[in-house]
Short mmCIF file of C-alpha atoms in Angstrom, two decimals:
data_model
loop_
_atom_site.label_atom_id
_atom_site.label_comp_id
_atom_site.label_asym_id
_atom_site.label_seq_id
_atom_site.Cartn_x
_atom_site.Cartn_y
_atom_site.Cartn_z
CA MET F 1 -10.31 -40.44 48.87
CA LYS F 2 -8.65 -37.13 49.26
CA VAL F 3 -8.99 -34.48 46.21
CA VAL F 4 -7.66 -30.99 46.13
CA LEU F 5 -8.71 -28.85 43.39
CA GLU F 6 -5.11 -26.94 43.55
CA ASN F 7 -3.33 -29.85 43.40
CA LEU F 8 -4.85 -31.14 40.08
CA GLU F 9 -1.80 -31.97 38.60
CA ASP F 10 -1.98 -35.08 40.93
CA PHE F 11 -4.83 -36.37 39.01
CA ASN F 12 -4.55 -39.89 36.23
CA GLU F 13 -5.80 -37.80 32.65
CA SER F 14 -7.53 -40.99 32.86
CA GLU F 15 -9.87 -40.76 35.52
CA ASP F 16 -13.34 -38.96 35.44
CA PHE F 17 -13.11 -35.75 36.62
CA ALA F 18 -16.42 -36.21 37.73
CA THR F 19 -15.63 -39.42 40.03
CA LEU F 20 -13.15 -37.87 41.90
CA LEU F 21 -15.40 -34.28 42.61
CA ALA F 22 -17.83 -36.90 44.32
CA GLU F 23 -14.76 -38.89 46.01
CA SER F 24 -13.83 -35.64 47.76
CA GLU F 25 -17.14 -35.23 48.64
CA LYS F 26 -17.11 -38.05 50.84
CA SER F 27 -13.66 -37.14 52.46
CA TYR F 28 -12.49 -34.72 54.94
CA ASN F 29 -11.08 -31.67 54.67
CA SER F 30 -8.33 -30.88 52.06
CA GLY F 31 -7.21 -27.88 54.23
CA VAL F 32 -8.49 -24.94 56.16
CA ILE F 33 -7.11 -21.55 56.97
CA LYS F 34 -5.45 -20.89 60.84
CA GLU F 35 -4.43 -18.22 62.72
CA GLY F 36 -0.55 -19.41 63.51
CA VAL F 37 2.77 -17.92 64.78
CA ILE F 38 5.74 -17.58 63.06
CA VAL F 39 8.13 -19.35 65.69
CA SER F 40 11.64 -19.01 63.76
CA ILE F 41 12.47 -17.88 59.98
CA ASN F 42 16.33 -18.68 58.54
CA SER F 43 17.46 -17.98 55.01
CA GLU F 44 14.63 -20.54 53.48
CA TYR F 45 11.37 -20.95 55.55
CA ALA F 46 10.11 -19.90 58.68
CA MET F 47 8.68 -22.14 60.81
CA VAL F 48 5.22 -21.50 61.87
CA ASP F 49 3.27 -23.08 65.41
CA VAL F 50 0.01 -24.19 64.07
CA GLY F 51 -1.20 -25.99 66.79
CA GLU F 52 -0.74 -29.12 65.98
CA LYS F 53 2.26 -31.96 67.13
CA ILE F 54 4.89 -30.51 65.08
CA GLU F 55 5.43 -26.98 63.47
CA GLY F 56 4.36 -26.40 59.23
CA ARG F 57 7.14 -25.49 57.38
CA LEU F 58 6.98 -22.06 55.32
CA SER F 59 8.47 -20.74 52.12
CA ILE F 60 10.26 -17.35 52.72
CA SER F 61 9.43 -16.59 49.17
CA GLU F 62 5.91 -16.44 50.67
CA ILE F 63 6.01 -13.49 52.91
CA LYS F 64 8.21 -11.68 50.60
CA ASN F 65 7.51 -8.34 48.67
CA ALA F 66 8.20 -7.46 45.02
CA GLU F 67 11.09 -5.36 46.74
CA ASP F 68 12.64 -8.48 48.76
CA VAL F 69 11.80 -7.16 52.16
CA LEU F 70 10.10 -9.33 55.11
CA LEU F 71 6.55 -8.91 55.28
CA PHE F 72 6.95 -10.46 58.83
CA GLN F 73 9.80 -11.58 62.06
CA ALA F 74 9.29 -14.42 64.45
CA GLY F 75 7.06 -13.92 67.32
CA ASP F 76 4.26 -12.91 64.46
CA LYS F 77 1.23 -14.14 64.08
CA ILE F 78 -0.07 -14.88 60.75
CA GLU F 79 -2.90 -16.46 58.60
CA VAL F 80 -1.54 -19.52 56.87
CA TYR F 81 -4.33 -21.86 54.69
CA VAL F 82 -3.25 -25.38 56.30
CA SER F 83 -3.12 -28.52 54.35
CA ARG F 84 -2.10 -32.46 55.61
CA GLY F 85 1.79 -33.42 54.19
CA ARG F 86 2.94 -35.94 53.02
CA GLY F 87 4.64 -37.20 56.36
CA GLU F 88 3.85 -35.81 59.71
CA ARG F 89 4.62 -32.40 59.26
CA PRO F 90 1.87 -30.07 58.52
CA SER F 91 1.81 -28.57 54.81
CA VAL F 92 1.49 -24.33 55.43
CA SER F 93 0.95 -21.58 53.14
CA TYR F 94 0.28 -18.08 52.91
CA LYS F 95 -0.12 -17.44 49.80
CA LYS F 96 -3.20 -20.18 49.53
CA ALA F 97 -4.31 -18.85 52.87
CA ILE F 98 -4.98 -14.86 50.60
CA HIS F 99 -6.41 -16.72 48.13
CA SER F 100 -8.40 -18.42 49.61
CA LYS F 101 -10.19 -15.88 51.82
CA LYS F 102 -10.51 -14.33 48.10
CA ILE F 103 -12.28 -17.60 46.65
CA GLN F 104 -15.03 -17.62 50.17
CA GLU F 105 -15.71 -13.68 49.85
CA LYS F 106 -16.46 -14.30 46.45
CA ILE F 107 -18.01 -17.53 46.87
CA LYS F 108 -20.53 -15.45 49.68
CA GLU F 109 -20.75 -12.93 46.68
CA LEU F 110 -22.11 -14.81 44.26
CA GLY F 111 -24.60 -17.11 46.85
CA GLU F 112 -26.77 -19.82 46.28
CA ASP F 113 -27.66 -18.35 41.69
CA TYR F 114 -24.08 -18.18 41.40
CA LYS F 115 -25.18 -21.38 38.19
CA ASP F 116 -24.20 -19.86 34.98
CA LYS F 117 -23.32 -16.79 35.54
CA VAL F 118 -20.68 -15.25 33.15
CA ILE F 119 -16.65 -14.56 33.87
CA GLU F 120 -14.66 -12.96 31.84
CA GLY F 121 -10.80 -14.27 32.64
CA LYS F 122 -7.39 -15.16 31.11
CA ILE F 123 -5.82 -18.46 31.49
CA THR F 124 -2.80 -18.27 33.78
CA LYS F 125 -1.89 -22.17 34.53
CA LYS F 126 -2.02 -25.76 33.19
CA ASN F 127 -2.21 -29.24 34.85
CA LYS F 128 -3.00 -32.52 34.81
CA GLY F 129 -6.63 -31.61 35.35
CA GLY F 130 -7.56 -28.64 33.75
CA TYR F 131 -6.93 -24.91 33.61
CA ILE F 132 -6.48 -22.31 36.05
CA VAL F 133 -7.92 -18.52 35.19
CA GLU F 134 -7.60 -15.69 36.71
CA ALA F 135 -10.19 -12.84 37.08
CA ASP F 136 -10.64 -9.92 39.15
CA GLY F 137 -7.75 -11.27 41.19
CA ILE F 138 -9.93 -14.29 41.86
CA GLU F 139 -8.31 -17.69 40.36
CA TYR F 140 -11.02 -20.24 38.80
CA PHE F 141 -10.82 -23.77 37.61
CA MET F 142 -11.52 -25.00 34.37
CA PRO F 143 -11.34 -28.68 34.17
CA LYS F 144 -9.81 -30.14 30.69
CA PHE F 145 -13.21 -31.34 29.52
CA ASN F 146 -15.26 -28.30 29.95
CA ALA F 147 -12.42 -25.71 28.42
CA SER F 148 -13.08 -26.57 25.07
CA LEU F 149 -9.44 -25.45 23.96
CA ARG F 150 -6.16 -27.60 21.45
CA GLU F 151 -4.16 -28.79 23.25
CA ASP F 152 -1.15 -27.52 21.21
CA GLY F 153 0.48 -25.59 24.55
CA LYS F 154 -0.97 -22.38 23.11
CA ASN F 155 -4.02 -21.57 25.39
CA ILE F 156 -1.66 -20.21 28.53
CA ASP F 157 -2.00 -15.79 28.50
CA LYS F 158 -5.64 -16.55 26.30
CA LYS F 159 -8.44 -14.72 27.06
CA ILE F 160 -11.48 -16.19 27.80
CA LYS F 161 -15.04 -16.37 28.69
CA ALA F 162 -16.60 -19.09 30.81
CA CYS F 163 -19.88 -20.52 32.49
CA ILE F 164 -19.90 -21.15 36.63
CA ILE F 165 -21.52 -24.86 37.67
CA ASN F 166 -20.22 -25.00 40.28
CA ILE F 167 -19.09 -23.67 43.80
CA ARG F 168 -16.70 -25.44 46.60
CA PRO F 169 -16.92 -23.51 49.82
CA GLU F 170 -14.80 -26.74 51.61
CA ASP F 171 -12.17 -26.66 49.17
CA SER F 172 -12.10 -22.56 48.28
CA SER F 173 -12.45 -23.39 44.90
CA ILE F 174 -14.96 -22.27 42.01
CA ILE F 175 -15.57 -24.40 39.05
CA ILE F 176 -16.45 -23.55 35.39
CA SER F 177 -17.11 -23.78 32.00
CA ARG F 178 -15.53 -22.19 28.63
CA LYS F 179 -18.15 -25.04 26.64
CA ARG F 180 -21.34 -24.61 28.62
CA PHE F 181 -20.78 -20.82 27.54
CA PHE F 182 -20.85 -21.90 23.98
CA GLU F 183 -23.83 -23.40 23.79
CA LEU F 184 -25.48 -20.68 26.35
CA ASP F 185 -23.67 -18.20 23.99
CA ASP F 186 -24.49 -19.35 20.12
CA LYS F 187 -28.46 -19.20 21.75
CA ASN F 188 -27.83 -15.65 23.22
CA GLN F 189 -26.29 -14.62 20.27
CA SER F 190 -28.78 -15.64 17.96
CA GLU F 191 -31.72 -14.28 19.38
CA GLY F 192 -29.57 -11.23 20.82
CA SER F 193 -28.66 -10.45 17.47
CA LYS F 194 -31.82 -10.53 16.27
CA ARG F 195 -33.36 -8.72 18.50
CA LEU F 196 -30.80 -5.78 17.89
CA VAL F 197 -31.61 -5.91 14.70
CA GLU F 198 -35.26 -5.56 14.59
CA SER F 199 -35.42 -2.68 17.04
CA GLY F 200 -33.57 -0.44 14.66
CA GLN F 201 -31.89 1.20 17.06
CA ILE F 202 -28.49 2.79 18.04
CA HIS F 203 -26.94 1.06 21.60
CA GLN F 204 -24.06 1.52 23.24
CA GLY F 205 -21.78 -1.74 23.25
CA VAL F 206 -17.69 -1.72 24.21
CA ILE F 207 -14.80 -2.69 22.01
CA LYS F 208 -13.14 -6.21 22.46
CA ASN F 209 -10.98 -6.58 19.77
CA ILE F 210 -9.67 -4.61 17.16
CA THR F 211 -8.31 -6.72 13.78
CA THR F 212 -7.15 -5.43 10.31
CA PHE F 213 -10.69 -5.58 8.98
CA GLY F 214 -12.17 -3.96 11.72
CA MET F 215 -13.15 -4.24 15.34
CA PHE F 216 -16.19 -6.78 17.52
CA VAL F 217 -18.07 -4.68 19.66
CA GLU F 218 -20.11 -6.14 22.11
CA ILE F 219 -23.38 -5.23 23.38
CA GLN F 220 -25.40 -6.32 25.87
CA GLY F 221 -23.92 -9.67 25.95
CA VAL F 222 -23.87 -10.18 22.10
CA GLU F 223 -20.49 -9.47 20.34
CA GLY F 224 -21.05 -8.46 16.42
CA LEU F 225 -18.30 -7.05 14.20
CA VAL F 226 -17.95 -2.99 12.63
CA HIS F 227 -16.57 -4.03 8.97
CA TYR F 228 -13.82 -1.51 8.35
CA THR F 229 -16.12 -0.03 5.42
CA GLU F 230 -18.31 0.52 8.14
CA ILE F 231 -16.96 2.60 10.44
CA SER F 232 -17.01 6.36 8.50
CA HIS F 233 -18.25 7.47 5.12
CA LYS F 234 -14.95 8.98 4.46
CA GLY F 235 -14.07 4.85 2.75
CA PRO F 236 -12.09 2.12 4.63
CA ILE F 237 -10.45 3.23 7.21
CA ASN F 238 -7.46 1.92 10.22
CA PRO F 239 -9.48 0.74 13.08
CA SER F 240 -6.62 0.82 15.60
CA LYS F 241 -5.81 4.34 13.89
CA TYR F 242 -8.73 5.74 16.04
CA TYR F 243 -9.87 3.05 18.90
CA LYS F 244 -8.85 1.03 20.87
CA GLU F 245 -9.77 -2.86 23.53
CA GLY F 246 -12.04 -0.45 26.09
CA ASP F 247 -13.42 1.73 24.02
CA GLN F 248 -17.75 2.64 24.22
CA VAL F 249 -19.33 2.77 21.16
CA HIS F 250 -22.26 3.63 19.59
CA VAL F 251 -23.83 1.68 16.97
CA LYS F 252 -26.09 0.24 15.44
CA ALA F 253 -27.08 -3.29 13.98
CA ILE F 254 -27.55 -3.22 10.09
CA ALA F 255 -27.52 -7.69 9.43
CA TYR F 256 -27.14 -11.14 10.91
CA ASP F 257 -25.99 -13.90 8.73
CA GLU F 258 -27.74 -17.23 10.95
CA ALA F 259 -26.15 -19.56 9.04
CA LYS F 260 -22.63 -18.35 10.13
CA ARG F 261 -24.30 -17.12 13.42
CA ARG F 262 -22.47 -13.35 12.01
CA LEU F 263 -23.80 -9.78 14.06
CA SER F 264 -22.90 -7.28 11.46
CA LEU F 265 -22.88 -3.96 13.34
CA SER F 266 -22.30 -0.34 11.08
CA ILE F 267 -20.84 3.25 12.90
CA LYS F 268 -21.36 4.79 9.77
CA ALA F 269 -24.79 3.85 9.83
CA ILE F 270 -26.15 6.06 12.19
CA GLY F 271 -25.99 8.93 10.79
CA GLU F 272 -27.74 10.24 7.22
CA ASP F 273 -25.39 9.30 4.29
CA PRO F 274 -23.71 12.37 3.20
CA TRP F 275 -23.22 11.16 -0.58
CA LYS F 276 -26.94 12.54 -0.94
CA GLU F 277 -25.90 15.90 0.22
CA ILE F 278 -22.73 15.71 -2.26
CA GLN F 279 -24.78 14.88 -5.24
CA LYS F 280 -27.90 17.68 -4.46
CA GLU F 281 -25.03 20.12 -3.84
CA LEU F 282 -21.87 19.57 -5.51
CA LYS F 283 -20.55 19.54 -9.60
CA THR F 284 -17.39 18.58 -11.44
CA GLY F 285 -15.76 21.49 -11.63
CA TYR F 286 -16.86 23.95 -8.24
CA ALA F 287 -13.94 24.95 -6.39
CA ILE F 288 -13.96 24.40 -2.99
CA LYS F 289 -11.98 24.21 0.98
CA VAL F 290 -11.22 20.81 2.13
CA THR F 291 -8.26 20.43 4.55
CA VAL F 292 -5.32 17.84 4.43
CA SER F 293 -6.53 15.01 6.52
CA ASN F 294 -3.74 12.19 5.69
CA ILE F 295 0.09 11.88 3.19
CA GLU F 296 0.79 9.21 1.38
CA PRO F 297 3.55 8.84 -1.59
CA TYR F 298 0.85 8.00 -4.35
CA GLY F 299 -1.18 11.28 -3.12
CA VAL F 300 -3.15 13.80 -0.08
CA PHE F 301 -6.60 12.98 1.11
CA VAL F 302 -8.46 16.17 1.83
CA ASP F 303 -11.98 15.82 4.44
CA ILE F 304 -14.57 17.57 2.89
CA GLY F 305 -16.10 18.03 5.56
CA ASN F 306 -19.50 15.73 6.85
CA ASP F 307 -17.61 12.06 6.87
CA ILE F 308 -16.48 12.80 3.88
CA GLU F 309 -12.63 12.89 1.57
CA GLY F 310 -12.08 13.42 -1.33
CA PHE F 311 -8.95 11.94 -2.95
CA LEU F 312 -6.13 14.01 -4.48
CA HIS F 313 -3.17 12.62 -6.63
CA ILE F 314 -0.56 12.84 -6.56
CA SER F 315 -0.23 14.10 -10.37
CA GLU F 316 -2.87 17.07 -9.71
CA ILE F 317 -1.04 18.48 -6.67
CA SER F 318 1.31 20.79 -9.43
CA TRP F 319 1.72 21.22 -12.68
CA ASP F 320 5.41 20.17 -12.05
CA LYS F 321 5.78 16.88 -13.23
CA ASP F 322 8.82 16.29 -10.91
CA ILE F 323 7.17 15.80 -7.60
CA LYS F 324 9.12 13.62 -5.21
CA HIS F 325 6.29 12.97 -2.63
CA PRO F 326 3.61 15.37 -1.88
CA GLN F 327 4.53 16.03 1.68
CA ASP F 328 7.03 18.32 -0.23
CA TYR F 329 4.05 20.57 -1.08
CA LEU F 330 1.19 19.86 1.62
CA SER F 331 1.03 19.33 5.37
CA ILE F 332 -1.22 17.62 7.88
CA GLY F 333 -4.29 20.18 8.87
CA GLN F 334 -3.63 22.53 5.65
CA GLU F 335 -6.39 23.87 4.09
CA ILE F 336 -6.78 24.47 -0.10
CA ASP F 337 -9.09 25.54 -2.10
CA VAL F 338 -9.16 22.80 -5.07
CA GLU F 339 -11.93 21.50 -8.42
CA VAL F 340 -13.75 18.94 -7.77
CA ILE F 341 -12.82 16.83 -11.19
CA GLU F 342 -14.34 13.24 -9.77
CA ILE F 343 -18.11 12.84 -8.39
CA ASP F 344 -18.17 8.54 -8.39
CA SER F 345 -21.52 7.92 -5.68
CA GLN F 346 -21.67 4.22 -7.13
CA ASN F 347 -18.62 3.30 -5.90
CA ARG F 348 -18.07 6.47 -3.31
CA ARG F 349 -14.72 8.35 -4.40
CA LEU F 350 -14.34 12.02 -4.77
CA ARG F 351 -11.54 13.45 -6.40
CA VAL F 352 -10.34 16.80 -6.49
CA SER F 353 -7.80 18.91 -8.16
CA LEU F 354 -4.79 21.47 -6.97
CA LYS F 355 -2.92 22.44 -9.92
CA LYS F 356 -6.35 23.24 -12.12
CA LEU F 357 -7.07 25.92 -10.01
CA LEU F 358 -3.22 27.54 -10.80
CA ASP F 359 -2.43 29.24 -13.34
CA LYS F 360 -0.63 27.13 -16.40
CA PRO F 361 2.53 26.56 -17.16
CA PHE F 362 2.29 26.41 -20.80
CA ASN F 363 0.00 30.12 -20.73
CA GLU F 364 3.32 31.94 -18.12
CA PHE F 365 5.71 30.26 -21.45
CA ALA F 366 3.80 31.11 -24.98
CA LYS F 367 3.57 34.45 -23.38
CA ASN F 368 7.28 34.95 -22.30
CA HIS F 369 8.62 33.08 -25.74
CA LYS F 370 8.84 33.01 -28.94
CA ALA F 371 9.70 30.96 -32.30
CA GLY F 372 13.28 31.13 -32.66
CA GLU F 373 14.74 31.68 -29.36
CA ILE F 374 16.80 29.24 -27.96
CA ILE F 375 16.73 28.40 -24.25
CA LYS F 376 18.27 25.62 -21.90
CA GLY F 377 16.43 22.73 -19.65
CA LYS F 378 16.64 19.53 -18.31
CA VAL F 379 16.07 16.39 -19.62
CA ALA F 380 13.06 14.84 -18.19
CA THR F 381 12.09 11.72 -20.22
CA LEU F 382 13.65 9.58 -22.88
CA THR F 383 10.97 7.65 -25.62
CA ASP F 384 11.96 5.82 -28.38
CA PHE F 385 11.02 8.75 -30.67
CA GLY F 386 12.97 11.33 -29.18
CA ALA F 387 13.34 13.48 -25.35
CA PHE F 388 11.27 15.84 -23.51
CA ILE F 389 12.63 18.84 -22.10
CA ASN F 390 11.30 20.14 -18.65
CA PHE F 391 11.47 24.70 -18.73
CA GLY F 392 9.73 23.47 -14.76
CA GLY F 393 6.17 22.79 -15.05
CA VAL F 394 6.09 22.87 -18.64
CA ASP F 395 8.04 20.83 -21.60
CA GLY F 396 9.41 20.83 -25.03
CA LEU F 397 8.98 17.76 -27.22
CA LEU F 398 12.73 17.19 -29.13
CA HIS F 399 12.05 14.88 -32.06
CA ASN F 400 15.18 12.70 -33.42
CA GLU F 401 14.48 13.84 -36.24
CA ASP F 402 14.91 17.61 -34.98
CA ALA F 403 17.34 16.75 -32.40
CA PHE F 404 20.26 15.16 -34.83
CA TRP F 405 21.16 15.67 -38.78
CA ASP F 406 21.93 11.65 -38.53
CA LYS F 407 18.57 9.90 -39.04
CA ASN F 408 20.37 7.15 -37.30
CA LYS F 409 21.06 8.20 -34.18
CA LYS F 410 18.19 8.77 -31.06
CA CYS F 411 17.74 11.07 -28.16
CA LYS F 412 17.39 8.34 -25.73
CA ASP F 413 21.47 7.16 -27.36
CA LEU F 414 22.96 10.16 -26.78
CA LEU F 415 21.09 11.89 -23.66
CA LYS F 416 20.68 11.32 -19.72
CA VAL F 417 17.59 12.47 -17.94
CA GLY F 418 18.58 15.24 -15.86
CA ASP F 419 21.13 16.16 -18.38
CA SER F 420 21.42 20.66 -18.62
CA ILE F 421 21.12 21.23 -22.44
CA GLU F 422 20.59 23.73 -24.08
CA VAL F 423 17.73 23.72 -27.32
CA LYS F 424 15.91 26.21 -30.10
CA ILE F 425 12.48 26.48 -30.71
CA ILE F 426 11.27 25.80 -33.83
CA LYS F 427 7.16 26.12 -32.71
CA ILE F 428 3.96 26.89 -30.13
CA ASP F 429 1.38 25.78 -30.65
CA LYS F 430 -0.76 26.77 -28.59
CA GLU F 431 -4.44 25.44 -29.90
CA ASN F 432 -2.59 21.98 -28.83
CA GLU F 433 -0.06 23.25 -26.21
CA ARG F 434 2.78 21.42 -27.28
CA ILE F 435 5.82 23.19 -27.77
CA SER F 436 9.05 21.54 -30.98
CA LEU F 437 12.31 22.02 -30.20
CA SER F 438 15.16 21.52 -32.54
CA ILE F 439 19.15 21.10 -31.25
CA LYS F 440 20.11 19.93 -34.85
CA ASP F 441 19.92 23.34 -36.38
CA PHE F 442 23.26 24.87 -34.46
CA SER F 443 25.19 23.02 -36.65
CA PRO F 444 25.22 22.50 -40.70
CA SER F 445 23.17 19.94 -42.22
CA PRO F 446 25.42 17.31 -44.17
CA ALA F 447 23.87 19.80 -47.64
CA GLU F 448 25.35 22.63 -46.39
CA GLU F 449 28.44 21.33 -46.27
CA PHE F 450 27.96 19.24 -49.23
CA ALA F 451 27.51 22.54 -51.22
CA GLN F 452 30.78 23.71 -50.36
CA GLN F 453 32.36 21.42 -51.59
CA TYR F 454 29.79 21.15 -54.95
CA ASN F 455 27.76 23.41 -57.34
CA ILE F 456 25.08 21.99 -59.30
CA ASP F 457 26.20 20.18 -62.45
CA ASP F 458 28.95 18.51 -60.48
CA ILE F 459 29.73 15.28 -61.69
CA VAL F 460 30.00 13.12 -58.64
CA LYS F 461 30.63 9.72 -57.22
CA GLY F 462 28.87 7.60 -55.25
CA ASN F 463 28.18 3.86 -53.92
CA VAL F 464 24.25 2.88 -54.24
CA ILE F 465 23.01 2.47 -50.10
CA ASP F 466 19.42 2.41 -50.74
CA ILE F 467 17.35 0.56 -53.58
CA LYS F 468 13.73 1.98 -53.05
CA ASP F 469 10.80 2.57 -55.39
CA PHE F 470 11.13 5.81 -56.48
CA GLY F 471 14.56 5.95 -56.70
CA VAL F 472 17.79 5.23 -55.85
CA PHE F 473 20.45 6.28 -52.94
CA ILE F 474 24.21 6.73 -53.07
CA LYS F 475 26.18 8.13 -50.36
CA VAL F 476 28.79 11.18 -51.67
CA GLY F 477 31.17 11.80 -48.51
CA ASN F 478 29.40 12.06 -45.82
CA MET F 479 25.77 13.02 -48.17
CA ASP F 480 22.60 10.47 -48.77
CA ALA F 481 22.01 11.77 -52.25
CA LEU F 482 18.55 10.51 -54.12
CA ILE F 483 18.86 9.98 -57.84
CA LYS F 484 15.19 9.77 -58.68
CA THR F 485 14.23 6.53 -61.38
CA GLU F 486 13.16 9.08 -63.86
CA ASP F 487 16.74 9.91 -63.53
CA LEU F 488 18.22 6.95 -63.89
CA PRO F 489 18.21 6.58 -67.75
CA PRO F 490 20.54 4.97 -69.40
CA ILE F 491 20.82 2.72 -66.16
CA LYS F 492 18.29 0.77 -65.41
CA LYS F 493 17.14 0.17 -61.79
CA GLU F 494 15.98 -3.30 -61.81
CA GLU F 495 20.00 -3.89 -62.96
CA LEU F 496 21.17 -1.84 -60.23
CA GLN F 497 22.85 -3.53 -56.26
CA ILE F 498 23.57 -2.41 -53.15
CA GLY F 499 27.48 -1.29 -52.88
CA ASP F 500 27.29 -0.59 -57.41
CA GLU F 501 29.42 2.96 -58.28
CA ILE F 502 27.23 4.99 -60.27
CA GLN F 503 28.11 8.77 -61.90
CA GLY F 504 25.83 11.58 -61.79
CA VAL F 505 25.45 15.13 -61.42
CA VAL F 506 23.86 17.52 -58.83
CA ALA F 507 20.66 18.24 -59.57
CA SER F 508 19.95 20.53 -56.66
CA ILE F 509 20.71 20.59 -52.50
CA ASP F 510 18.15 22.09 -50.58
CA LYS F 511 20.36 22.84 -47.33
CA LEU F 512 17.48 23.95 -45.27
CA ASN F 513 15.62 20.60 -45.34
CA ASN F 514 18.92 18.56 -45.88
CA LYS F 515 18.32 17.39 -49.14
CA VAL F 516 20.64 16.44 -52.02
CA ARG F 517 19.57 14.96 -55.79
CA VAL F 518 22.01 13.90 -58.44
CA SER F 519 20.67 12.74 -61.97
CA ILE F 520 22.89 10.40 -64.43
CA LYS F 521 19.91 11.24 -66.80
CA ARG F 522 21.17 15.91 -66.62
CA LEU F 523 24.91 14.05 -66.48
CA GLU F 524 24.07 12.32 -70.72
CA ARG F 525 22.32 15.56 -71.46
CA GLN F 526 25.75 17.26 -70.03
CA LYS F 527 27.66 14.76 -72.22
CA GLU F 528 25.73 15.73 -75.40
CA LYS F 529 25.85 18.78 -75.81
CA GLU F 530 29.54 19.01 -74.99
CA ASP F 531 29.58 16.43 -78.30
CA LEU F 532 28.08 19.16 -79.90
CA LYS F 533 30.06 21.35 -78.79
CA ALA F 534 33.35 20.18 -79.77
CA PHE F 535 32.00 19.60 -82.70
CA ASN F 536 31.08 22.60 -83.99
CA SER F 537 34.17 23.97 -82.38
CA ASP F 538 36.35 21.16 -84.84
CA ASN F 539 33.43 22.31 -88.17
CA ASP F 540 35.05 26.20 -87.85
CA LYS F 541 38.49 25.10 -88.88
CA MET F 542 37.18 23.58 -92.15
CA THR F 543 38.59 25.18 -95.38
CA LEU F 544 36.65 25.14 -98.89
CA GLY F 545 39.03 23.12 -99.68
CA ASP F 546 38.50 20.71 -97.00
CA LEU F 547 34.55 20.78 -98.28
CA ILE F 548 35.54 19.89 -101.64
CA LYS F 549 38.11 17.55 -101.95
CA ASP F 550 35.99 14.43 -101.37
CA ARG F 551 33.72 15.67 -104.56
CA ILE F 552 37.14 16.09 -106.54
#
């Protein structure tokens, strides 16, 4: 039985490969490299005389370069790989000759001590018998049962490591096994990992693979993981920003998990922990010079030096609350002075502030403005209780009660964020750094309008709109007037209902605080006085005869 390892697609999958190899040893040579002469060339084939009864047929594509130019002409000598064809005509291949020569050179290089040597290559083809793996321009054959691969169609172009388990010079074949590599690698990984951890030394390794969670580094044939938190004392970083596959790095083995067969490596463990120095040298409140190293929408990372980064939150960049993006204020590489506001050594977090070293806008505002002044600002925030008006770095509060005389109105219903608005400063609280504002002072209060129509002791009528423990509110025109409980008699409060009409006299008008009081009791007193006055006036007109006539 003849076995050609290059044509393993012809094998029956149920056949044992070891049996096929054994049978192949009994057969004659499956092919040989010979020097032939090109007899003729057409558009498809070149006919090559290799000393057989009949010429071999060589596909013209094998003797063309990448630019589709012929490498040989009729009459040229050419080395080809000659094997028996399906008929009498020999099968010839120029590419197989080159391939076979490379393998023969590799076999010679390997010598007798080839067993278990590791090759690292890429799967390029699949056939019924297994896979073709290419490494350094040499094609190796990996039998299916030695591949340890899933048959999911995703193996082509996969990078693998495998051990050489056999060489066949007569077939120009080198046979490899990934399964054998795993057997040896498990042992080497375990022993090598323990050795690296115990040594406590710094080793140079090669980055084999980079992922989002770290990078795999190979040291002396042993592979370990440098987790992204073990790259720098700055904290978690994206390894692909700083490294690429094939880079050489210095690492230290810090742990080996035998159950998971996982070796942990570290780059940051090579040097001393800079956080020890931070704890000694820095305190909150210190001003330090830093360099902007990274800008994100939520803040800025600053390089403090000694492999330590601090974080400058967007809210700590400026007293101005209307910052859209930190890059509008800062740029990478810029040197700035900041104040240390938090040192968390346990969680390795250092926070800094830029605005704390800048003059507070409130102090500047308080210096240039005073209560009673009218200024313009922009609506920055709307809340249930009012609106915050921004004056470029400092906000003042416009409370609903100071915005409208009508207690049912709210700022959020009548104003929009970004509106330009004119307001009056009613108070600057320097101790608590608060600014109180008003806009209702720009229009007369309902009490002022009421005072233009009514005076004290004028009789008014109104309908009950609210009943409280302390009294009753009635609506007089646009004014809500209060009748205190003690001013209700002779009317009883418990007999009143919403909507009832009540008559009383104006007892007081407070224009500043927009309050009007009405009294029924006072109205009753006025009526008594008027009756008495009328009575006295009538008595003055009576004669002596009128007074005594009833007695006669």
